[in-house]
Amino acid sequence: MSPRHTGTPADDHQGCLAAREVLNRVGDKWSILVVGLLGDGPKRFSELRRAIEGISQRMLTLTVRQLERDGLVTRTIYPTIPPRVDYELTKLGRSLLKSVQALAKWAADNRRKIQDARDHFDAARERRVKEVKATDPLTRRSSQA
């Protein structure tokens, strides 16, 4: 713990549990995309489905239902034939959108650095594997045969 840390271990544990619970919801494959799209304003279910490549109708239904349950999205049903359903971010959802946009900006700003780090890590790992194989007597025997 840092010298400035004043919370108790129980506080830290509760904070970690809360963060994990929220990140499990908003960190899944589809929720962030839905929240981002709704940041532009209300959308019909069909608009969301067309805008999110690869999502099934069932998965979109489950995602918006969970976002609604968590208070991030509201659903408005209009009595037309066929029924029209619009989804919109709540105040809480809009506050999440700010964090999502900040994370998206950070990712865009740092994407190249992350890829460079991955390339460096992978190359170093490959060199270590080659060095181990070169010094391993069993590997040398099997390659000489």
mmCIF file with all atom_site columns, C-alpha atoms in Angstrom:
data_model
loop_
_atom_site.group_PDB
_atom_site.id
_atom_site.type_symbol
_atom_site.label_atom_id
_atom_site.label_alt_id
_atom_site.label_comp_id
_atom_site.label_asym_id
_atom_site.label_entity_id
_atom_site.label_seq_id
_atom_site.pdbx_PDB_ins_code
_atom_site.Cartn_x
_atom_site.Cartn_y
_atom_site.Cartn_z
_atom_site.occupancy
_atom_site.B_iso_or_equiv
_atom_site.pdbx_formal_charge
_atom_site.auth_seq_id
_atom_site.auth_comp_id
_atom_site.auth_asym_id
_atom_site.auth_atom_id
_atom_site.pdbx_PDB_model_num
ATOM 1   C CA . MET A 1 1   ? 0.000   0.000   0.000   1.00 0.00 ? 1   MET A CA 1
ATOM 2   C CA . SER A 1 2   ? 1.152   3.511   -0.666  1.00 0.00 ? 2   SER A CA 1
ATOM 3   C CA . PRO A 1 3   ? 1.762   5.905   2.238   1.00 0.00 ? 3   PRO A CA 1
ATOM 4   C CA . ARG A 1 4   ? -1.219  7.975   1.096   1.00 0.00 ? 4   ARG A CA 1
ATOM 5   C CA . HIS A 1 5   ? -3.530  4.973   1.083   1.00 0.00 ? 5   HIS A CA 1
ATOM 6   C CA . THR A 1 6   ? -6.065  5.381   3.874   1.00 0.00 ? 6   THR A CA 1
ATOM 7   C CA . GLY A 1 7   ? -8.591  2.681   3.053   1.00 0.00 ? 7   GLY A CA 1
ATOM 8   C CA . THR A 1 8   ? -8.806  -0.592  4.889   1.00 0.00 ? 8   THR A CA 1
ATOM 9   C CA . PRO A 1 9   ? -8.224  -3.935  3.173   1.00 0.00 ? 9   PRO A CA 1
ATOM 10  C CA . ALA A 1 10  ? -11.995 -4.508  3.394   1.00 0.00 ? 10  ALA A CA 1
ATOM 11  C CA . ASP A 1 11  ? -12.592 -1.213  1.540   1.00 0.00 ? 11  ASP A CA 1
ATOM 12  C CA . ASP A 1 12  ? -10.089 -2.256  -1.121  1.00 0.00 ? 12  ASP A CA 1
ATOM 13  C CA . HIS A 1 13  ? -11.788 -5.632  -1.489  1.00 0.00 ? 13  HIS A CA 1
ATOM 14  C CA . GLN A 1 14  ? -15.227 -4.066  -1.875  1.00 0.00 ? 14  GLN A CA 1
ATOM 15  C CA . GLY A 1 15  ? -13.879 -1.580  -4.401  1.00 0.00 ? 15  GLY A CA 1
ATOM 16  C CA . CYS A 1 16  ? -12.289 -4.389  -6.426  1.00 0.00 ? 16  CYS A CA 1
ATOM 17  C CA . LEU A 1 17  ? -15.512 -6.401  -6.360  1.00 0.00 ? 17  LEU A CA 1
ATOM 18  C CA . ALA A 1 18  ? -17.519 -3.393  -7.510  1.00 0.00 ? 18  ALA A CA 1
ATOM 19  C CA . ALA A 1 19  ? -15.044 -2.637  -10.294 1.00 0.00 ? 19  ALA A CA 1
ATOM 20  C CA . ARG A 1 20  ? -15.026 -6.257  -11.428 1.00 0.00 ? 20  ARG A CA 1
ATOM 21  C CA . GLU A 1 21  ? -18.819 -6.397  -11.477 1.00 0.00 ? 21  GLU A CA 1
ATOM 22  C CA . VAL A 1 22  ? -19.117 -3.233  -13.555 1.00 0.00 ? 22  VAL A CA 1
ATOM 23  C CA . LEU A 1 23  ? -16.256 -4.198  -15.895 1.00 0.00 ? 23  LEU A CA 1
ATOM 24  C CA . ASN A 1 24  ? -17.847 -7.589  -16.482 1.00 0.00 ? 24  ASN A CA 1
ATOM 25  C CA . ARG A 1 25  ? -20.954 -5.770  -17.708 1.00 0.00 ? 25  ARG A CA 1
ATOM 26  C CA . VAL A 1 26  ? -19.464 -2.997  -19.778 1.00 0.00 ? 26  VAL A CA 1
ATOM 27  C CA . GLY A 1 27  ? -16.313 -4.820  -20.833 1.00 0.00 ? 27  GLY A CA 1
ATOM 28  C CA . ASP A 1 28  ? -18.012 -7.556  -22.798 1.00 0.00 ? 28  ASP A CA 1
ATOM 29  C CA . LYS A 1 29  ? -17.738 -7.753  -26.555 1.00 0.00 ? 29  LYS A CA 1
ATOM 30  C CA . TRP A 1 30  ? -20.989 -5.953  -27.407 1.00 0.00 ? 30  TRP A CA 1
ATOM 31  C CA . SER A 1 31  ? -21.970 -3.572  -24.587 1.00 0.00 ? 31  SER A CA 1
ATOM 32  C CA . ILE A 1 32  ? -19.328 -0.959  -25.353 1.00 0.00 ? 32  ILE A CA 1
ATOM 33  C CA . LEU A 1 33  ? -20.360 -0.926  -29.008 1.00 0.00 ? 33  LEU A CA 1
ATOM 34  C CA . VAL A 1 34  ? -24.016 -0.424  -28.089 1.00 0.00 ? 34  VAL A CA 1
ATOM 35  C CA . VAL A 1 35  ? -23.179 2.343   -25.614 1.00 0.00 ? 35  VAL A CA 1
ATOM 36  C CA . GLY A 1 36  ? -20.962 4.037   -28.201 1.00 0.00 ? 36  GLY A CA 1
ATOM 37  C CA . LEU A 1 37  ? -23.657 3.912   -30.884 1.00 0.00 ? 37  LEU A CA 1
ATOM 38  C CA . LEU A 1 38  ? -26.302 5.234   -28.520 1.00 0.00 ? 38  LEU A CA 1
ATOM 39  C CA . GLY A 1 39  ? -23.974 8.127   -27.695 1.00 0.00 ? 39  GLY A CA 1
ATOM 40  C CA . ASP A 1 40  ? -25.115 9.644   -30.999 1.00 0.00 ? 40  ASP A CA 1
ATOM 41  C CA . GLY A 1 41  ? -28.744 9.567   -29.843 1.00 0.00 ? 41  GLY A CA 1
ATOM 42  C CA . PRO A 1 42  ? -31.656 7.120   -29.703 1.00 0.00 ? 42  PRO A CA 1
ATOM 43  C CA . LYS A 1 43  ? -31.564 4.167   -32.076 1.00 0.00 ? 43  LYS A CA 1
ATOM 44  C CA . ARG A 1 44  ? -34.039 1.553   -33.165 1.00 0.00 ? 44  ARG A CA 1
ATOM 45  C CA . PHE A 1 45  ? -33.180 -2.076  -32.564 1.00 0.00 ? 45  PHE A CA 1
ATOM 46  C CA . SER A 1 46  ? -32.763 -2.653  -36.304 1.00 0.00 ? 46  SER A CA 1
ATOM 47  C CA . GLU A 1 47  ? -30.360 0.318   -36.576 1.00 0.00 ? 47  GLU A CA 1
ATOM 48  C CA . LEU A 1 48  ? -28.209 -1.117  -33.807 1.00 0.00 ? 48  LEU A CA 1
ATOM 49  C CA . ARG A 1 49  ? -28.209 -4.541  -35.423 1.00 0.00 ? 49  ARG A CA 1
ATOM 50  C CA . ARG A 1 50  ? -27.156 -3.166  -38.809 1.00 0.00 ? 50  ARG A CA 1
ATOM 51  C CA . ALA A 1 51  ? -24.435 -1.021  -37.241 1.00 0.00 ? 51  ALA A CA 1
ATOM 52  C CA . ILE A 1 52  ? -22.836 -3.831  -35.231 1.00 0.00 ? 52  ILE A CA 1
ATOM 53  C CA . GLU A 1 53  ? -21.234 -6.281  -37.598 1.00 0.00 ? 53  GLU A CA 1
ATOM 54  C CA . GLY A 1 54  ? -21.448 -9.884  -36.461 1.00 0.00 ? 54  GLY A CA 1
ATOM 55  C CA . ILE A 1 55  ? -23.971 -9.544  -33.658 1.00 0.00 ? 55  ILE A CA 1
ATOM 56  C CA . SER A 1 56  ? -26.929 -11.893 -33.723 1.00 0.00 ? 56  SER A CA 1
ATOM 57  C CA . GLN A 1 57  ? -30.442 -10.736 -32.947 1.00 0.00 ? 57  GLN A CA 1
ATOM 58  C CA . ARG A 1 58  ? -30.436 -12.843 -29.798 1.00 0.00 ? 58  ARG A CA 1
ATOM 59  C CA . MET A 1 59  ? -27.127 -11.412 -28.563 1.00 0.00 ? 59  MET A CA 1
ATOM 60  C CA . LEU A 1 60  ? -28.237 -7.849  -29.228 1.00 0.00 ? 60  LEU A CA 1
ATOM 61  C CA . THR A 1 61  ? -31.479 -8.539  -27.367 1.00 0.00 ? 61  THR A CA 1
ATOM 62  C CA . LEU A 1 62  ? -29.565 -9.927  -24.378 1.00 0.00 ? 62  LEU A CA 1
ATOM 63  C CA . THR A 1 63  ? -27.104 -7.031  -24.431 1.00 0.00 ? 63  THR A CA 1
ATOM 64  C CA . VAL A 1 64  ? -29.667 -4.214  -24.516 1.00 0.00 ? 64  VAL A CA 1
ATOM 65  C CA . ARG A 1 65  ? -31.784 -6.009  -21.926 1.00 0.00 ? 65  ARG A CA 1
ATOM 66  C CA . GLN A 1 66  ? -28.809 -6.208  -19.537 1.00 0.00 ? 66  GLN A CA 1
ATOM 67  C CA . LEU A 1 67  ? -27.860 -2.581  -20.189 1.00 0.00 ? 67  LEU A CA 1
ATOM 68  C CA . GLU A 1 68  ? -31.461 -1.627  -19.442 1.00 0.00 ? 68  GLU A CA 1
ATOM 69  C CA . ARG A 1 69  ? -31.441 -3.710  -16.260 1.00 0.00 ? 69  ARG A CA 1
ATOM 70  C CA . ASP A 1 70  ? -28.240 -1.942  -15.162 1.00 0.00 ? 70  ASP A CA 1
ATOM 71  C CA . GLY A 1 71  ? -29.842 1.471   -15.708 1.00 0.00 ? 71  GLY A CA 1
ATOM 72  C CA . LEU A 1 72  ? -27.592 2.439   -18.611 1.00 0.00 ? 72  LEU A CA 1
ATOM 73  C CA . VAL A 1 73  ? -30.208 2.293   -21.369 1.00 0.00 ? 73  VAL A CA 1
ATOM 74  C CA . THR A 1 74  ? -33.920 3.024   -21.579 1.00 0.00 ? 74  THR A CA 1
ATOM 75  C CA . ARG A 1 75  ? -36.262 1.258   -23.951 1.00 0.00 ? 75  ARG A CA 1
ATOM 76  C CA . THR A 1 76  ? -39.310 2.965   -25.398 1.00 0.00 ? 76  THR A CA 1
ATOM 77  C CA . ILE A 1 77  ? -41.972 0.944   -27.202 1.00 0.00 ? 77  ILE A CA 1
ATOM 78  C CA . TYR A 1 78  ? -44.249 2.708   -29.673 1.00 0.00 ? 78  TYR A CA 1
ATOM 79  C CA . PRO A 1 79  ? -47.629 1.068   -30.418 1.00 0.00 ? 79  PRO A CA 1
ATOM 80  C CA . THR A 1 80  ? -47.234 0.805   -34.175 1.00 0.00 ? 80  THR A CA 1
ATOM 81  C CA . ILE A 1 81  ? -47.469 -2.184  -36.470 1.00 0.00 ? 81  ILE A CA 1
ATOM 82  C CA . PRO A 1 82  ? -44.894 -3.609  -36.323 1.00 0.00 ? 82  PRO A CA 1
ATOM 83  C CA . PRO A 1 83  ? -44.004 -2.228  -32.893 1.00 0.00 ? 83  PRO A CA 1
ATOM 84  C CA . ARG A 1 84  ? -41.208 0.310   -32.904 1.00 0.00 ? 84  ARG A CA 1
ATOM 85  C CA . VAL A 1 85  ? -38.649 0.054   -30.117 1.00 0.00 ? 85  VAL A CA 1
ATOM 86  C CA . ASP A 1 86  ? -36.083 2.789   -29.462 1.00 0.00 ? 86  ASP A CA 1
ATOM 87  C CA . TYR A 1 87  ? -33.105 2.551   -27.152 1.00 0.00 ? 87  TYR A CA 1
ATOM 88  C CA . GLU A 1 88  ? -31.423 5.539   -25.556 1.00 0.00 ? 88  GLU A CA 1
ATOM 89  C CA . LEU A 1 89  ? -28.694 6.136   -22.995 1.00 0.00 ? 89  LEU A CA 1
ATOM 90  C CA . THR A 1 90  ? -29.815 7.200   -19.540 1.00 0.00 ? 90  THR A CA 1
ATOM 91  C CA . LYS A 1 91  ? -27.967 9.862   -17.562 1.00 0.00 ? 91  LYS A CA 1
ATOM 92  C CA . LEU A 1 92  ? -25.914 7.051   -16.027 1.00 0.00 ? 92  LEU A CA 1
ATOM 93  C CA . GLY A 1 93  ? -25.245 5.612   -19.477 1.00 0.00 ? 93  GLY A CA 1
ATOM 94  C CA . ARG A 1 94  ? -24.075 9.007   -20.753 1.00 0.00 ? 94  ARG A CA 1
ATOM 95  C CA . SER A 1 95  ? -21.669 9.256   -17.834 1.00 0.00 ? 95  SER A CA 1
ATOM 96  C CA . LEU A 1 96  ? -20.268 5.849   -18.837 1.00 0.00 ? 96  LEU A CA 1
ATOM 97  C CA . LEU A 1 97  ? -19.975 7.061   -22.433 1.00 0.00 ? 97  LEU A CA 1
ATOM 98  C CA . LYS A 1 98  ? -17.478 9.725   -21.320 1.00 0.00 ? 98  LYS A CA 1
ATOM 99  C CA . SER A 1 99  ? -15.217 7.043   -19.869 1.00 0.00 ? 99  SER A CA 1
ATOM 100 C CA . VAL A 1 100 ? -15.653 4.804   -22.908 1.00 0.00 ? 100 VAL A CA 1
ATOM 101 C CA . GLN A 1 101 ? -14.707 7.679   -25.225 1.00 0.00 ? 101 GLN A CA 1
ATOM 102 C CA . ALA A 1 102 ? -11.652 8.464   -23.096 1.00 0.00 ? 102 ALA A CA 1
ATOM 103 C CA . LEU A 1 103 ? -10.593 4.813   -23.225 1.00 0.00 ? 103 LEU A CA 1
ATOM 104 C CA . ALA A 1 104 ? -11.148 4.697   -26.995 1.00 0.00 ? 104 ALA A CA 1
ATOM 105 C CA . LYS A 1 105 ? -8.970  7.806   -27.411 1.00 0.00 ? 105 LYS A CA 1
ATOM 106 C CA . TRP A 1 106 ? -6.245  6.300   -25.236 1.00 0.00 ? 106 TRP A CA 1
ATOM 107 C CA . ALA A 1 107 ? -6.380  3.081   -27.276 1.00 0.00 ? 107 ALA A CA 1
ATOM 108 C CA . ALA A 1 108 ? -6.132  4.980   -30.565 1.00 0.00 ? 108 ALA A CA 1
ATOM 109 C CA . ASP A 1 109 ? -3.272  7.129   -29.249 1.00 0.00 ? 109 ASP A CA 1
ATOM 110 C CA . ASN A 1 110 ? -1.339  4.108   -27.970 1.00 0.00 ? 110 ASN A CA 1
ATOM 111 C CA . ARG A 1 111 ? -2.208  1.348   -30.424 1.00 0.00 ? 111 ARG A CA 1
ATOM 112 C CA . ARG A 1 112 ? 1.141   1.592   -32.269 1.00 0.00 ? 112 ARG A CA 1
ATOM 113 C CA . LYS A 1 113 ? 3.130   1.601   -29.005 1.00 0.00 ? 113 LYS A CA 1
ATOM 114 C CA . ILE A 1 114 ? 1.280   -1.499  -27.820 1.00 0.00 ? 114 ILE A CA 1
ATOM 115 C CA . GLN A 1 115 ? 1.924   -3.295  -31.119 1.00 0.00 ? 115 GLN A CA 1
ATOM 116 C CA . ASP A 1 116 ? 5.612   -2.325  -30.973 1.00 0.00 ? 116 ASP A CA 1
ATOM 117 C CA . ALA A 1 117 ? 5.842   -3.692  -27.429 1.00 0.00 ? 117 ALA A CA 1
ATOM 118 C CA . ARG A 1 118 ? 4.186   -6.946  -28.520 1.00 0.00 ? 118 ARG A CA 1
ATOM 119 C CA . ASP A 1 119 ? 6.564   -7.290  -31.463 1.00 0.00 ? 119 ASP A CA 1
ATOM 120 C CA . HIS A 1 120 ? 9.579   -6.651  -29.195 1.00 0.00 ? 120 HIS A CA 1
ATOM 121 C CA . PHE A 1 121 ? 8.326   -9.152  -26.602 1.00 0.00 ? 121 PHE A CA 1
ATOM 122 C CA . ASP A 1 122 ? 7.626   -11.834 -29.215 1.00 0.00 ? 122 ASP A CA 1
ATOM 123 C CA . ALA A 1 123 ? 11.031  -11.375 -30.880 1.00 0.00 ? 123 ALA A CA 1
ATOM 124 C CA . ALA A 1 124 ? 12.849  -11.599 -27.538 1.00 0.00 ? 124 ALA A CA 1
ATOM 125 C CA . ARG A 1 125 ? 10.902  -14.715 -26.632 1.00 0.00 ? 125 ARG A CA 1
ATOM 126 C CA . GLU A 1 126 ? 11.720  -16.307 -29.973 1.00 0.00 ? 126 GLU A CA 1
ATOM 127 C CA . ARG A 1 127 ? 15.451  -15.561 -29.447 1.00 0.00 ? 127 ARG A CA 1
ATOM 128 C CA . ARG A 1 128 ? 15.352  -17.146 -25.975 1.00 0.00 ? 128 ARG A CA 1
ATOM 129 C CA . VAL A 1 129 ? 13.670  -20.278 -27.340 1.00 0.00 ? 129 VAL A CA 1
ATOM 130 C CA . LYS A 1 130 ? 16.333  -20.584 -30.066 1.00 0.00 ? 130 LYS A CA 1
ATOM 131 C CA . GLU A 1 131 ? 19.114  -20.098 -27.496 1.00 0.00 ? 131 GLU A CA 1
ATOM 132 C CA . VAL A 1 132 ? 17.689  -22.833 -25.270 1.00 0.00 ? 132 VAL A CA 1
ATOM 133 C CA . LYS A 1 133 ? 17.337  -25.215 -28.204 1.00 0.00 ? 133 LYS A CA 1
ATOM 134 C CA . ALA A 1 134 ? 20.904  -24.475 -29.302 1.00 0.00 ? 134 ALA A CA 1
ATOM 135 C CA . THR A 1 135 ? 22.310  -25.340 -25.878 1.00 0.00 ? 135 THR A CA 1
ATOM 136 C CA . ASP A 1 136 ? 20.056  -28.326 -25.154 1.00 0.00 ? 136 ASP A CA 1
ATOM 137 C CA . PRO A 1 137 ? 21.986  -31.557 -25.828 1.00 0.00 ? 137 PRO A CA 1
ATOM 138 C CA . LEU A 1 138 ? 18.798  -33.486 -26.585 1.00 0.00 ? 138 LEU A CA 1
ATOM 139 C CA . THR A 1 139 ? 17.694  -30.966 -29.187 1.00 0.00 ? 139 THR A CA 1
ATOM 140 C CA . ARG A 1 140 ? 21.134  -30.924 -30.840 1.00 0.00 ? 140 ARG A CA 1
ATOM 141 C CA . ARG A 1 141 ? 21.216  -34.754 -31.065 1.00 0.00 ? 141 ARG A CA 1
ATOM 142 C CA . SER A 1 142 ? 17.774  -34.987 -32.673 1.00 0.00 ? 142 SER A CA 1
ATOM 143 C CA . SER A 1 143 ? 18.627  -32.267 -35.208 1.00 0.00 ? 143 SER A CA 1
ATOM 144 C CA . GLN A 1 144 ? 21.910  -34.007 -36.138 1.00 0.00 ? 144 GLN A CA 1
ATOM 145 C CA . ALA A 1 145 ? 20.221  -37.325 -36.817 1.00 0.00 ? 145 ALA A CA 1
#
